[in-house]
């Protein structure tokens, strides 16, 4: 069994995001595209959704836009090769 450590960024912490909220939101997230993207509930703070997206996808993410229901979609950040 592997474990990972998740930490909030300084910006997320400054916006009032806490780990309890991130974990609760992660449980409501929908991971799509074979684990390459995540859809989160609408009308939440970007700092919170960004943190939950990083937790759901296990690393750096970028905001991809909103789906047809107004829900934010984040994708894995592509690394330069």
XYZ file of N, CA and C in Angstrom:
243
model
N 0.840 -1.176 0.000
C 0.000 0.000 0.000
C 0.885 1.239 0.000
N 0.572 2.179 -0.870
C 1.358 3.405 -0.922
C 0.570 4.550 -0.303
N 1.290 5.492 0.223
C 0.661 6.680 0.783
C 1.289 7.899 0.135
N 0.508 8.937 0.017
C 1.013 10.190 -0.519
C 0.718 11.297 0.472
N 1.480 12.347 0.388
C 1.274 13.505 1.246
C 0.696 14.619 0.394
N -0.355 15.235 0.888
C -0.977 16.338 0.168
C -0.874 17.579 1.038
N -0.370 18.651 0.460
C -0.254 19.909 1.178
C -0.909 21.013 0.366
N -1.534 21.935 1.068
C -2.120 23.097 0.418
C -1.011 24.043 -0.022
N -1.252 24.759 -1.113
C -0.315 25.805 -1.518
C -0.523 27.007 -0.604
N 0.419 27.936 -0.622
C 0.277 29.149 0.187
C -0.966 29.930 -0.231
N -1.222 29.984 -1.529
C -2.395 30.699 -2.024
C -3.697 30.075 -1.560
N -3.766 28.757 -1.594
C -4.975 28.059 -1.135
C -5.206 28.311 0.350
N -4.140 28.209 1.138
C -4.260 28.453 2.580
C -4.668 29.898 2.849
N -4.108 30.853 2.097
C -4.455 32.262 2.271
C -5.916 32.530 1.929
N -6.487 31.717 1.051
C -7.897 31.863 0.668
C -8.839 31.164 1.642
N -8.291 30.556 2.689
C -9.128 29.919 3.701
C -9.469 28.470 3.435
N -8.826 27.862 2.455
C -9.069 26.449 2.161
C -8.431 25.608 3.257
N -9.132 24.573 3.707
C -8.514 23.648 4.664
C -8.619 22.222 4.136
N -7.788 21.358 4.688
C -7.706 19.982 4.189
C -9.016 19.219 4.326
N -9.763 19.498 5.370
C -11.049 18.812 5.563
C -11.998 19.114 4.402
N -12.057 20.384 3.998
C -12.913 20.767 2.869
C -12.436 20.125 1.565
N -11.119 20.074 1.379
C -10.562 19.477 0.162
C -10.924 17.996 0.082
N -10.764 17.279 1.185
C -11.089 15.848 1.186
C -12.585 15.614 0.979
N -13.419 16.461 1.564
C -14.867 16.321 1.377
C -15.251 16.565 -0.084
N -14.635 17.568 -0.701
C -14.942 17.863 -2.100
C -14.394 16.776 -3.020
N -13.249 16.225 -2.699
C -12.673 15.144 -3.516
C -13.649 13.979 -3.624
N -14.362 13.712 -2.550
C -15.331 12.611 -2.555
C -16.483 12.877 -3.525
N -16.706 14.143 -3.885
C -17.794 14.512 -4.795
C -17.307 14.734 -6.227
N -16.022 14.545 -6.466
C -15.428 14.798 -7.779
C -15.618 13.601 -8.702
N -15.703 13.887 -9.994
C -15.827 12.848 -11.014
C -14.557 12.848 -11.858
N -13.764 11.796 -11.730
C -12.539 11.666 -12.522
C -12.914 11.049 -13.869
N -12.481 11.687 -14.960
C -12.832 11.245 -16.314
C -11.566 11.094 -17.162
N -11.741 10.709 -18.403
C -10.644 10.574 -19.373
C -9.522 9.690 -18.854
N -9.888 8.560 -18.284
C -8.879 7.617 -17.804
C -7.978 8.187 -16.731
N -8.505 9.065 -15.923
C -7.715 9.683 -14.864
C -6.974 10.929 -15.302
N -7.282 11.428 -16.483
C -6.592 12.610 -16.991
C -7.282 13.920 -16.694
N -8.513 13.861 -16.203
C -9.266 15.081 -15.921
C -10.244 14.819 -14.783
N -10.720 15.904 -14.204
C -11.680 15.793 -13.108
C -12.718 16.904 -13.246
N -13.972 16.562 -12.963
C -15.087 17.509 -12.971
C -15.524 17.696 -11.527
N -15.709 18.958 -11.131
C -16.086 19.276 -9.754
C -17.408 20.026 -9.731
N -18.076 20.062 -8.580
C -19.343 20.786 -8.488
C -19.169 22.281 -8.797
N -20.211 22.882 -9.328
C -20.193 24.301 -9.682
C -20.327 25.179 -8.443
N -20.069 26.463 -8.628
C -20.289 27.507 -7.624
C -19.438 27.358 -6.372
N -18.204 26.903 -6.529
C -17.270 26.822 -5.407
C -16.047 27.676 -5.723
N -15.329 28.057 -4.699
C -14.143 28.893 -4.868
C -13.079 28.181 -5.702
N -12.459 28.893 -6.628
C -11.409 28.284 -7.445
C -10.254 27.703 -6.619
N -9.916 28.328 -5.509
C -8.833 27.785 -4.670
C -9.204 26.405 -4.135
N -10.459 26.234 -3.766
C -10.920 24.944 -3.246
C -10.996 23.899 -4.357
N -11.559 24.266 -5.499
C -11.675 23.286 -6.582
C -10.304 22.908 -7.140
N -9.397 23.866 -7.199
C -8.051 23.561 -7.671
C -7.333 22.582 -6.755
N -7.482 22.781 -5.454
C -6.856 21.869 -4.488
C -7.465 20.476 -4.590
N -8.786 20.405 -4.703
C -9.450 19.100 -4.818
C -9.053 18.406 -6.118
N -8.872 19.175 -7.179
C -8.436 18.596 -8.456
C -7.025 18.027 -8.334
N -6.131 18.758 -7.672
C -4.768 18.241 -7.475
C -4.789 16.949 -6.677
N -5.646 16.899 -5.656
C -5.758 15.685 -4.847
C -6.322 14.534 -5.684
N -7.360 14.814 -6.456
C -8.012 13.765 -7.250
C -7.095 13.195 -8.326
N -6.286 14.061 -8.947
C -5.448 13.615 -10.057
C -4.014 13.304 -9.628
N -3.705 13.584 -8.384
C -2.404 13.199 -7.853
C -1.227 14.025 -8.326
N -1.469 15.284 -8.639
C -0.360 16.132 -9.072
C -0.845 17.458 -9.610
N 0.037 18.134 -10.316
C -0.259 19.456 -10.853
C -1.390 19.396 -11.881
N -2.252 20.412 -11.843
C -3.395 20.485 -12.754
C -3.472 21.865 -13.389
N -4.224 21.953 -14.464
C -4.552 23.227 -15.094
C -6.061 23.287 -15.275
N -6.605 24.486 -15.139
C -8.031 24.688 -15.360
C -8.293 24.579 -16.852
N -9.232 23.715 -17.225
C -9.527 23.468 -18.628
C -10.729 24.269 -19.119
N -11.615 24.640 -18.209
C -12.817 25.372 -18.575
C -14.016 24.822 -17.832
N -15.191 25.214 -18.289
C -16.432 24.744 -17.682
C -17.148 23.818 -18.662
N -17.780 22.780 -18.131
C -18.563 21.909 -19.004
C -19.926 22.549 -19.272
N -20.794 21.852 -19.979
C -22.095 22.408 -20.364
C -23.015 22.669 -19.177
N -22.657 22.159 -17.999
C -23.463 22.366 -16.795
C -22.860 23.423 -15.879
N -21.818 24.092 -16.332
C -21.168 25.130 -15.547
C -20.220 24.604 -14.482
N -19.847 23.341 -14.591
C -18.939 22.742 -13.614
C -17.492 22.900 -14.085
N -16.592 23.248 -13.166
C -15.191 23.399 -13.560
C -14.542 22.059 -13.889
N -13.713 22.071 -14.920
C -12.981 20.878 -15.347
C -11.489 21.202 -15.277
N -10.755 20.333 -14.635
C -9.301 20.467 -14.540
C -8.664 19.260 -15.211
N -7.512 19.485 -15.834
C -6.750 18.410 -16.475
C -5.357 18.344 -15.860
N -4.744 17.172 -16.004
C -3.352 17.034 -15.554
C -2.492 18.037 -16.312
N -1.566 18.634 -15.612
C -0.638 19.549 -16.263
C 0.386 18.738 -17.040
N 0.550 19.075 -18.307
C 1.526 18.381 -19.147
C 2.911 18.912 -18.816
N 3.848 18.025 -18.671
C 5.212 18.446 -18.382
C 5.998 18.557 -19.676
N 6.867 19.532 -19.735
C 7.696 19.720 -20.928
C 8.741 18.618 -20.997
N 8.961 18.106 -22.183
C 9.963 17.042 -22.367
C 11.099 17.550 -23.190
